[in-house]
Amino acid sequence: MRLKTRFNAKAGFADLWDYIREPRPYRWTFLTISILIPLVAIAMLAQESHFRPPDAPKVTFISTFAEGRSDEEIRQTNIENQKRKEAREAELAELREQKVEAYKTLGRATGLDVDEMEREAQIENAREEAAAEARRRELYPAGTTVDDSGE
């Protein structure tokens, strides 16, 4: 069987024309709506939007160091910074020690055995350090060096 005989556009248009010519109420309204719905959908989908790419950021470099510093000046700055860092660390260690003493005083006032608690904490800290050392040895076998400073 041929496609031409199965799908005849001429017969389809003739049927449409006959259907339109029949006197029905609101036929032109329904025909207009049925044509407008797909046209509006196609028009909405066919709209093209062009978005402009964002402007490149303007970077301003701020340098607190003087241009052309010598190696000796850089070295001196690093030494001063290291001294400030060590002073801050010492101050933090002192504050931590004061905090521990305050908690010990509070513990003694409430009837706790703070000496036993301190011994348990030291044992726990030693255990954690040993586990960390074992992990370090596992990750870095003998013959390799590890810098503990995190650098």
Tab-separated table of N, CA and C in Angstrom:
chain	number	residue	atom	x	y	z
A	1	MET	N	0.839	-1.162	0.000
A	1	MET	CA	0.000	0.000	0.000
A	1	MET	C	0.894	1.238	0.000
A	2	ARG	N	0.539	2.205	-0.758
A	2	ARG	CA	1.348	3.405	-0.897
A	2	ARG	C	0.977	4.456	0.146
A	3	LEU	N	1.999	5.238	0.523
A	3	LEU	CA	1.763	6.307	1.485
A	3	LEU	C	0.874	7.401	0.907
A	4	LYS	N	1.025	7.632	-0.379
A	4	LYS	CA	0.286	8.709	-1.013
A	4	LYS	C	-1.223	8.474	-0.916
A	5	THR	N	-1.638	7.257	-1.045
A	5	THR	CA	-3.065	6.981	-0.986
A	5	THR	C	-3.572	6.936	0.462
A	6	ARG	N	-2.705	6.554	1.406
A	6	ARG	CA	-3.127	6.482	2.807
A	6	ARG	C	-3.259	7.863	3.438
A	7	PHE	N	-2.321	8.764	3.136
A	7	PHE	CA	-2.321	10.086	3.742
A	7	PHE	C	-2.535	11.114	2.648
A	8	ASN	N	-3.770	11.469	2.449
A	8	ASN	CA	-4.107	12.413	1.387
A	8	ASN	C	-4.436	13.750	2.033
A	9	ALA	N	-3.561	14.744	1.836
A	9	ALA	CA	-3.755	16.060	2.422
A	9	ALA	C	-4.962	16.760	1.816
A	10	LYS	N	-5.248	16.506	0.564
A	10	LYS	CA	-6.371	17.161	-0.104
A	10	LYS	C	-7.685	16.776	0.566
A	11	ALA	N	-7.821	15.511	0.903
A	11	ALA	CA	-9.046	15.060	1.562
A	11	ALA	C	-9.145	15.655	2.966
A	12	GLY	N	-7.996	15.800	3.660
A	12	GLY	CA	-8.010	16.400	4.991
A	12	GLY	C	-8.447	17.853	4.962
A	13	PHE	N	-7.922	18.622	4.028
A	13	PHE	CA	-8.332	20.018	3.912
A	13	PHE	C	-9.802	20.131	3.513
A	14	ALA	N	-10.264	19.233	2.678
A	14	ALA	CA	-11.676	19.253	2.287
A	14	ALA	C	-12.556	18.983	3.505
A	15	ASP	N	-12.176	18.043	4.339
A	15	ASP	CA	-12.947	17.767	5.563
A	15	ASP	C	-12.937	18.982	6.501
A	16	LEU	N	-11.772	19.637	6.646
A	16	LEU	CA	-11.692	20.820	7.484
A	16	LEU	C	-12.598	21.915	6.950
A	17	TRP	N	-12.583	22.100	5.640
A	17	TRP	CA	-13.412	23.152	5.038
A	17	TRP	C	-14.897	22.857	5.253
A	18	ASP	N	-15.277	21.613	5.117
A	18	ASP	CA	-16.674	21.233	5.348
A	18	ASP	C	-17.075	21.473	6.805
A	19	TYR	N	-16.157	21.159	7.714
A	19	TYR	CA	-16.432	21.342	9.139
A	19	TYR	C	-16.584	22.828	9.473
A	20	ILE	N	-15.734	23.657	8.873
A	20	ILE	CA	-15.800	25.099	9.137
A	20	ILE	C	-17.074	25.694	8.560
A	21	ARG	N	-17.530	25.217	7.441
A	21	ARG	CA	-18.702	25.786	6.784
A	21	ARG	C	-20.009	25.438	7.477
A	22	GLU	N	-19.986	24.402	8.313
A	22	GLU	CA	-21.228	24.045	9.018
A	22	GLU	C	-21.604	25.165	9.977
A	23	PRO	N	-22.874	25.498	10.054
A	23	PRO	CA	-23.304	26.582	10.929
A	23	PRO	C	-23.334	26.130	12.402
A	24	ARG	N	-22.276	26.465	13.134
A	24	ARG	CA	-22.167	26.137	14.556
A	24	ARG	C	-21.982	27.447	15.316
A	25	PRO	N	-22.517	27.490	16.524
A	25	PRO	CA	-22.292	28.706	17.304
A	25	PRO	C	-20.837	28.758	17.782
A	26	TYR	N	-20.273	29.915	17.801
A	26	TYR	CA	-18.900	30.176	18.271
A	26	TYR	C	-17.836	29.435	17.456
A	27	ARG	N	-18.109	29.046	16.238
A	27	ARG	CA	-17.112	28.305	15.462
A	27	ARG	C	-15.881	29.139	15.184
A	28	TRP	N	-16.053	30.410	14.889
A	28	TRP	CA	-14.907	31.263	14.590
A	28	TRP	C	-14.090	31.563	15.865
A	29	THR	N	-14.781	31.660	16.980
A	29	THR	CA	-14.085	31.887	18.244
A	29	THR	C	-13.208	30.688	18.590
A	30	PHE	N	-13.793	29.489	18.499
A	30	PHE	CA	-13.020	28.275	18.802
A	30	PHE	C	-11.876	28.069	17.820
A	31	LEU	N	-12.118	28.358	16.554
A	31	LEU	CA	-11.064	28.224	15.552
A	31	LEU	C	-9.923	29.199	15.845
A	32	THR	N	-10.264	30.427	16.199
A	32	THR	CA	-9.246	31.430	16.515
A	32	THR	C	-8.437	31.018	17.754
A	33	ILE	N	-9.139	30.565	18.798
A	33	ILE	CA	-8.440	30.144	20.016
A	33	ILE	C	-7.546	28.941	19.737
A	34	SER	N	-8.050	27.976	18.965
A	34	SER	CA	-7.255	26.773	18.692
A	34	SER	C	-6.029	27.080	17.834
A	35	ILE	N	-6.072	28.145	17.079
A	35	ILE	CA	-4.893	28.532	16.297
A	35	ILE	C	-3.949	29.394	17.150
A	36	LEU	N	-4.510	30.249	18.012
A	36	LEU	CA	-3.684	31.157	18.810
A	36	LEU	C	-2.879	30.424	19.894
A	37	ILE	N	-3.433	29.387	20.505
A	37	ILE	CA	-2.722	28.693	21.586
A	37	ILE	C	-1.369	28.156	21.111
A	38	PRO	N	-1.300	27.388	20.032
A	38	PRO	CA	0.034	26.926	19.602
A	38	PRO	C	0.939	28.066	19.126
A	39	LEU	N	0.336	29.091	18.481
A	39	LEU	CA	1.163	30.199	18.017
A	39	LEU	C	1.788	30.953	19.189
A	40	VAL	N	1.038	31.184	20.256
A	40	VAL	CA	1.571	31.866	21.434
A	40	VAL	C	2.659	31.008	22.088
A	41	ALA	N	2.416	29.692	22.177
A	41	ALA	CA	3.419	28.808	22.776
A	41	ALA	C	4.708	28.821	21.968
A	42	ILE	N	4.598	28.759	20.660
A	42	ILE	CA	5.782	28.791	19.796
A	42	ILE	C	6.491	30.129	19.921
A	43	ALA	N	5.725	31.218	19.990
A	43	ALA	CA	6.338	32.544	20.124
A	43	ALA	C	7.085	32.668	21.445
A	44	MET	N	6.519	32.119	22.521
A	44	MET	CA	7.196	32.193	23.819
A	44	MET	C	8.469	31.353	23.828
A	45	LEU	N	8.425	30.183	23.230
A	45	LEU	CA	9.587	29.313	23.213
A	45	LEU	C	10.671	29.804	22.258
A	46	ALA	N	10.272	30.559	21.254
A	46	ALA	CA	11.231	30.998	20.244
A	46	ALA	C	11.952	32.278	20.637
A	47	GLN	N	11.566	32.894	21.754
A	47	GLN	CA	12.247	34.117	22.158
A	47	GLN	C	13.685	33.801	22.532
A	48	GLU	N	14.559	34.687	22.143
A	48	GLU	CA	15.975	34.487	22.409
A	48	GLU	C	16.452	35.541	23.393
A	49	SER	N	17.194	35.097	24.374
A	49	SER	CA	17.744	36.024	25.360
A	49	SER	C	19.258	36.013	25.247
A	50	HIS	N	19.816	37.184	25.273
A	50	HIS	CA	21.268	37.307	25.248
A	50	HIS	C	21.692	37.956	26.551
A	51	PHE	N	22.481	37.231	27.330
A	51	PHE	CA	22.988	37.780	28.578
A	51	PHE	C	24.435	38.204	28.374
A	52	ARG	N	24.710	39.417	28.777
A	52	ARG	CA	26.058	39.934	28.658
A	52	ARG	C	26.912	39.317	29.754
A	53	PRO	N	28.098	38.831	29.416
A	53	PRO	CA	28.953	38.268	30.471
A	53	PRO	C	29.339	39.360	31.463
A	54	PRO	N	29.545	38.979	32.716
A	54	PRO	CA	29.882	40.000	33.714
A	54	PRO	C	31.240	40.628	33.425
A	55	ASP	N	31.370	41.859	33.875
A	55	ASP	CA	32.640	42.564	33.698
A	55	ASP	C	33.724	41.873	34.513
A	56	ALA	N	34.919	41.892	33.990
A	56	ALA	CA	36.054	41.319	34.714
A	56	ALA	C	36.305	42.161	35.965
A	57	PRO	N	36.601	41.504	37.066
A	57	PRO	CA	36.841	42.278	38.287
A	57	PRO	C	38.107	43.118	38.172
A	58	LYS	N	38.055	44.267	38.795
A	58	LYS	CA	39.225	45.141	38.797
A	58	LYS	C	39.978	44.871	40.097
A	59	VAL	N	41.171	44.347	39.974
A	59	VAL	CA	41.963	43.956	41.130
A	59	VAL	C	42.940	45.068	41.470
A	60	THR	N	42.933	45.436	42.729
A	60	THR	CA	43.882	46.423	43.215
A	60	THR	C	44.765	45.732	44.237
A	61	PHE	N	46.022	45.669	43.956
A	61	PHE	CA	46.960	45.021	44.863
A	61	PHE	C	47.430	46.024	45.904
A	62	ILE	N	47.348	45.628	47.145
A	62	ILE	CA	47.789	46.486	48.235
A	62	ILE	C	49.040	45.861	48.835
A	63	SER	N	50.087	46.587	48.845
A	63	SER	CA	51.326	46.080	49.399
A	63	SER	C	51.715	46.943	50.586
A	64	THR	N	51.987	46.290	51.715
A	64	THR	CA	52.408	47.033	52.900
A	64	THR	C	53.920	47.093	52.996
A	65	PHE	N	54.580	46.453	52.066
A	65	PHE	CA	56.036	46.439	52.071
A	65	PHE	C	56.566	47.434	51.051
A	66	ALA	N	57.696	48.028	51.375
A	66	ALA	CA	58.314	48.994	50.473
A	66	ALA	C	58.893	48.263	49.261
A	67	GLU	N	58.836	48.924	48.141
A	67	GLU	CA	59.409	48.355	46.927
A	67	GLU	C	60.925	48.292	47.059
A	68	GLY	N	61.511	47.229	46.543
A	68	GLY	CA	62.956	47.117	46.486
A	68	GLY	C	63.614	46.866	47.835
A	69	ARG	N	62.956	46.132	48.729
A	69	ARG	CA	63.591	45.832	50.019
A	69	ARG	C	64.755	44.872	49.803
A	70	SER	N	65.755	45.027	50.627
A	70	SER	CA	66.919	44.140	50.513
A	70	SER	C	66.636	42.849	51.276
A	71	ASP	N	67.453	41.832	51.038
A	71	ASP	CA	67.298	40.554	51.730
A	71	ASP	C	67.473	40.722	53.230
A	72	GLU	N	68.372	41.593	53.642
A	72	GLU	CA	68.601	41.816	55.069
A	72	GLU	C	67.372	42.442	55.729
A	73	GLU	N	66.723	43.378	55.042
A	73	GLU	CA	65.505	43.990	55.582
A	73	GLU	C	64.392	42.947	55.715
A	74	ILE	N	64.289	42.092	54.725
A	74	ILE	CA	63.281	41.025	54.776
A	74	ILE	C	63.579	40.088	55.944
A	75	ARG	N	64.828	39.722	56.117
A	75	ARG	CA	65.230	38.834	57.206
A	75	ARG	C	64.900	39.461	58.561
A	76	GLN	N	65.207	40.756	58.727
A	76	GLN	CA	64.922	41.447	59.986
A	76	GLN	C	63.420	41.493	60.266
A	77	THR	N	62.636	41.736	59.233
A	77	THR	CA	61.172	41.748	59.387
A	77	THR	C	60.675	40.383	59.825
A	78	ASN	N	61.216	39.325	59.215
A	78	ASN	CA	60.819	37.971	59.594
A	78	ASN	C	61.180	37.666	61.043
A	79	ILE	N	62.357	38.122	61.487
A	79	ILE	CA	62.778	37.897	62.884
A	79	ILE	C	61.840	38.618	63.836
A	80	GLU	N	61.484	39.869	63.523
A	80	GLU	CA	60.559	40.628	64.373
A	80	GLU	C	59.190	39.944	64.437
A	81	ASN	N	58.704	39.481	63.281
A	81	ASN	CA	57.411	38.788	63.256
A	81	ASN	C	57.459	37.509	64.081
A	82	GLN	N	58.568	36.778	64.007
A	82	GLN	CA	58.699	35.545	64.784
A	82	GLN	C	58.687	35.851	66.275
A	83	LYS	N	59.361	36.928	66.686
A	83	LYS	CA	59.368	37.314	68.102
A	83	LYS	C	57.960	37.665	68.575
A	84	ARG	N	57.212	38.414	67.748
A	84	ARG	CA	55.830	38.756	68.103
A	84	ARG	C	54.972	37.501	68.212
A	85	LYS	N	55.173	36.556	67.291
A	85	LYS	CA	54.410	35.308	67.313
A	85	LYS	C	54.710	34.527	68.587
A	86	GLU	N	55.973	34.423	68.948
A	86	GLU	CA	56.351	33.686	70.154
A	86	GLU	C	55.801	34.365	71.401
A	87	ALA	N	55.787	35.699	71.428
A	87	ALA	CA	55.226	36.425	72.578
A	87	ALA	C	53.726	36.145	72.692
A	88	ARG	N	53.007	36.135	71.555
A	88	ARG	CA	51.575	35.821	71.579
A	88	ARG	C	51.331	34.404	72.072
A	89	GLU	N	52.134	33.457	71.590
A	89	GLU	CA	51.983	32.067	72.018
A	89	GLU	C	52.260	31.916	73.508
A	90	ALA	N	53.270	32.628	74.021
A	90	ALA	CA	53.573	32.574	75.458
A	90	ALA	C	52.422	33.162	76.263
A	91	GLU	N	51.852	34.256	75.784
A	91	GLU	CA	50.717	34.865	76.469
A	91	GLU	C	49.513	33.922	76.480
A	92	LEU	N	49.249	33.264	75.349
A	92	LEU	CA	48.143	32.302	75.289
A	92	LEU	C	48.384	31.118	76.217
A	93	ALA	N	49.634	30.656	76.288
A	93	ALA	CA	49.949	29.547	77.186
A	93	ALA	C	49.726	29.960	78.639
A	94	GLU	N	50.093	31.195	78.974
A	94	GLU	CA	49.880	31.689	80.334
A	94	GLU	C	48.383	31.777	80.640
A	95	LEU	N	47.607	32.272	79.677
A	95	LEU	CA	46.153	32.347	79.875
A	95	LEU	C	45.549	30.952	80.048
A	96	ARG	N	46.042	29.988	79.250
A	96	ARG	CA	45.555	28.608	79.393
A	96	ARG	C	45.870	28.070	80.792
A	97	GLU	N	47.075	28.360	81.276
A	97	GLU	CA	47.473	27.890	82.606
A	97	GLU	C	46.607	28.531	83.687
A	98	GLN	N	46.303	29.819	83.545
A	98	GLN	CA	45.417	30.488	84.502
A	98	GLN	C	44.023	29.874	84.476
A	99	LYS	N	43.570	29.533	83.289
A	99	LYS	CA	42.249	28.914	83.142
A	99	LYS	C	42.225	27.557	83.833
A	100	VAL	N	43.280	26.760	83.641
A	100	VAL	CA	43.360	25.445	84.281
A	100	VAL	C	43.358	25.607	85.799
A	101	GLU	N	44.124	26.581	86.302
A	101	GLU	CA	44.178	26.817	87.749
A	101	GLU	C	42.811	27.242	88.279
A	102	ALA	N	42.108	28.063	87.518
A	102	ALA	CA	40.775	28.491	87.945
A	102	ALA	C	39.826	27.299	88.022
A	103	TYR	N	39.891	26.408	87.030
A	103	TYR	CA	39.036	25.213	87.055
A	103	TYR	C	39.422	24.288	88.212
A	104	LYS	N	40.726	24.196	88.501
A	104	LYS	CA	41.160	23.362	89.628
A	104	LYS	C	40.608	23.925	90.937
A	105	THR	N	40.681	25.230	91.085
A	105	THR	CA	40.150	25.869	92.291
A	105	THR	C	38.652	25.612	92.419
A	106	LEU	N	37.937	25.753	91.302
A	106	LEU	CA	36.498	25.489	91.304
A	106	LEU	C	36.220	24.033	91.641
A	107	GLY	N	37.016	23.126	91.089
A	107	GLY	CA	36.839	21.697	91.360
A	107	GLY	C	37.085	21.375	92.824
A	108	ARG	N	38.121	21.962	93.391
A	108	ARG	CA	38.409	21.723	94.816
A	108	ARG	C	37.273	22.279	95.681
A	109	ALA	N	36.739	23.432	95.308
A	109	ALA	CA	35.663	24.059	96.083
A	109	ALA	C	34.387	23.220	96.038
A	110	THR	N	34.189	22.486	94.939
A	110	THR	CA	32.983	21.656	94.824
A	110	THR	C	33.219	20.230	95.284
A	111	GLY	N	34.430	19.917	95.771
A	111	GLY	CA	34.691	18.601	96.335
A	111	GLY	C	35.180	17.565	95.344
A	112	LEU	N	35.661	17.975	94.190
A	112	LEU	CA	36.189	17.017	93.208
A	112	LEU	C	37.657	16.731	93.482
A	113	ASP	N	38.111	15.546	93.050
A	113	ASP	CA	39.520	15.174	93.188
A	113	ASP	C	40.251	15.631	91.924
A	114	VAL	N	40.707	16.880	91.914
A	114	VAL	CA	41.313	17.456	90.710
A	114	VAL	C	42.678	16.856	90.417
A	115	ASP	N	43.386	16.386	91.436
A	115	ASP	CA	44.693	15.778	91.201
A	115	ASP	C	44.535	14.486	90.410
A	116	GLU	N	43.526	13.681	90.769
A	116	GLU	CA	43.261	12.440	90.025
A	116	GLU	C	42.830	12.757	88.593
A	117	MET	N	42.000	13.781	88.461
A	117	MET	CA	41.544	14.181	87.119
A	117	MET	C	42.724	14.646	86.268
A	118	GLU	N	43.669	15.354	86.869
A	118	GLU	CA	44.843	15.826	86.141
A	118	GLU	C	45.713	14.652	85.698
A	119	ARG	N	45.869	13.647	86.583
A	119	ARG	CA	46.645	12.459	86.204
A	119	ARG	C	45.989	11.735	85.033
A	120	GLU	N	44.656	11.597	85.079
A	120	GLU	CA	43.939	10.946	83.974
A	120	GLU	C	44.096	11.741	82.678
A	121	ALA	N	44.046	13.053	82.781
A	121	ALA	CA	44.207	13.893	81.590
A	121	ALA	C	45.611	13.746	81.013
A	122	GLN	N	46.628	13.670	81.884
A	122	GLN	CA	47.994	13.482	81.401
A	122	GLN	C	48.154	12.132	80.716
A	123	ILE	N	47.536	11.093	81.301
A	123	ILE	CA	47.590	9.764	80.674
A	123	ILE	C	46.908	9.797	79.314
A	124	GLU	N	45.752	10.445	79.239
A	124	GLU	CA	45.018	10.545	77.972
A	124	GLU	C	45.831	11.332	76.937
A	125	ASN	N	46.456	12.426	77.342
A	125	ASN	CA	47.291	13.221	76.428
A	125	ASN	C	48.479	12.401	75.931
A	126	ALA	N	49.105	11.627	76.830
A	126	ALA	CA	50.233	10.781	76.425
A	126	ALA	C	49.771	9.724	75.431
A	127	ARG	N	48.574	9.175	75.669
A	127	ARG	CA	48.020	8.182	74.739
A	127	ARG	C	47.784	8.800	73.359
A	128	GLU	N	47.226	9.995	73.345
A	128	GLU	CA	46.963	10.673	72.065
A	128	GLU	C	48.261	10.999	71.337
A	129	GLU	N	49.259	11.445	72.065
A	129	GLU	CA	50.559	11.750	71.443
A	129	GLU	C	51.197	10.485	70.875
A	130	ALA	N	51.076	9.367	71.609
A	130	ALA	CA	51.636	8.103	71.119
A	130	ALA	C	50.902	7.645	69.863
A	131	ALA	N	49.579	7.817	69.845
A	131	ALA	CA	48.807	7.435	68.651
A	131	ALA	C	49.187	8.314	67.461
A	132	ALA	N	49.383	9.613	67.721
A	132	ALA	CA	49.780	10.522	66.646
A	132	ALA	C	51.164	10.163	66.123
A	133	GLU	N	52.073	9.801	67.033
A	133	GLU	CA	53.422	9.407	66.621
A	133	GLU	C	53.393	8.114	65.817
A	134	ALA	N	52.559	7.160	66.245
A	134	ALA	CA	52.433	5.902	65.498
A	134	ALA	C	51.866	6.163	64.111
A	135	ARG	N	50.880	7.036	64.034
A	135	ARG	CA	50.290	7.387	62.730
A	135	ARG	C	51.329	8.074	61.853
A	136	ARG	N	52.139	8.969	62.454
A	136	ARG	CA	53.180	9.669	61.703
A	136	ARG	C	54.203	8.670	61.159
A	137	ARG	N	54.584	7.691	61.992
A	137	ARG	CA	55.539	6.672	61.541
A	137	ARG	C	54.949	5.807	60.440
A	138	GLU	N	53.643	5.560	60.535
A	138	GLU	CA	52.975	4.756	59.510
A	138	GLU	C	52.945	5.502	58.177
A	139	LEU	N	52.653	6.798	58.250
A	139	LEU	CA	52.560	7.592	57.019
A	139	LEU	C	53.921	7.910	56.427
A	140	TYR	N	54.914	8.147	57.304
A	140	TYR	CA	56.251	8.523	56.857
A	140	TYR	C	57.248	7.493	57.389
A	141	PRO	N	57.566	6.487	56.595
A	141	PRO	CA	58.481	5.447	57.061
A	141	PRO	C	59.878	6.015	57.371
A	142	ALA	N	60.703	5.182	58.000
A	142	ALA	CA	62.044	5.600	58.379
A	142	ALA	C	62.821	6.088	57.168
A	143	GLY	N	63.629	7.091	57.394
A	143	GLY	CA	64.425	7.641	56.281
A	143	GLY	C	63.828	8.916	55.707
A	144	THR	N	62.546	9.185	55.978
A	144	THR	CA	61.943	10.426	55.499
A	144	THR	C	61.855	11.378	56.664
A	145	THR	N	61.946	12.660	56.360
A	145	THR	CA	61.881	13.649	57.427
A	145	THR	C	60.526	14.337	57.386
A	146	VAL	N	60.031	14.681	58.557
A	146	VAL	CA	58.751	15.366	58.674
A	146	VAL	C	58.981	16.636	59.460
A	147	ASP	N	58.477	17.731	58.937
A	147	ASP	CA	58.572	19.013	59.630
A	147	ASP	C	57.311	19.194	60.442
A	148	ASP	N	57.411	19.217	61.764
A	148	ASP	CA	56.244	19.318	62.639
A	148	ASP	C	55.642	20.708	62.671
A	149	SER	N	56.317	21.702	62.103
A	149	SER	CA	55.810	23.059	62.178
A	149	SER	C	54.655	23.290	61.213
A	150	GLY	N	54.342	22.292	60.338
A	150	GLY	CA	53.224	22.441	59.412
A	150	GLY	C	53.592	23.154	58.137
A	151	GLU	N	54.858	23.383	57.908
A	151	GLU	CA	55.272	24.079	56.692
A	151	GLU	C	55.678	23.105	55.618
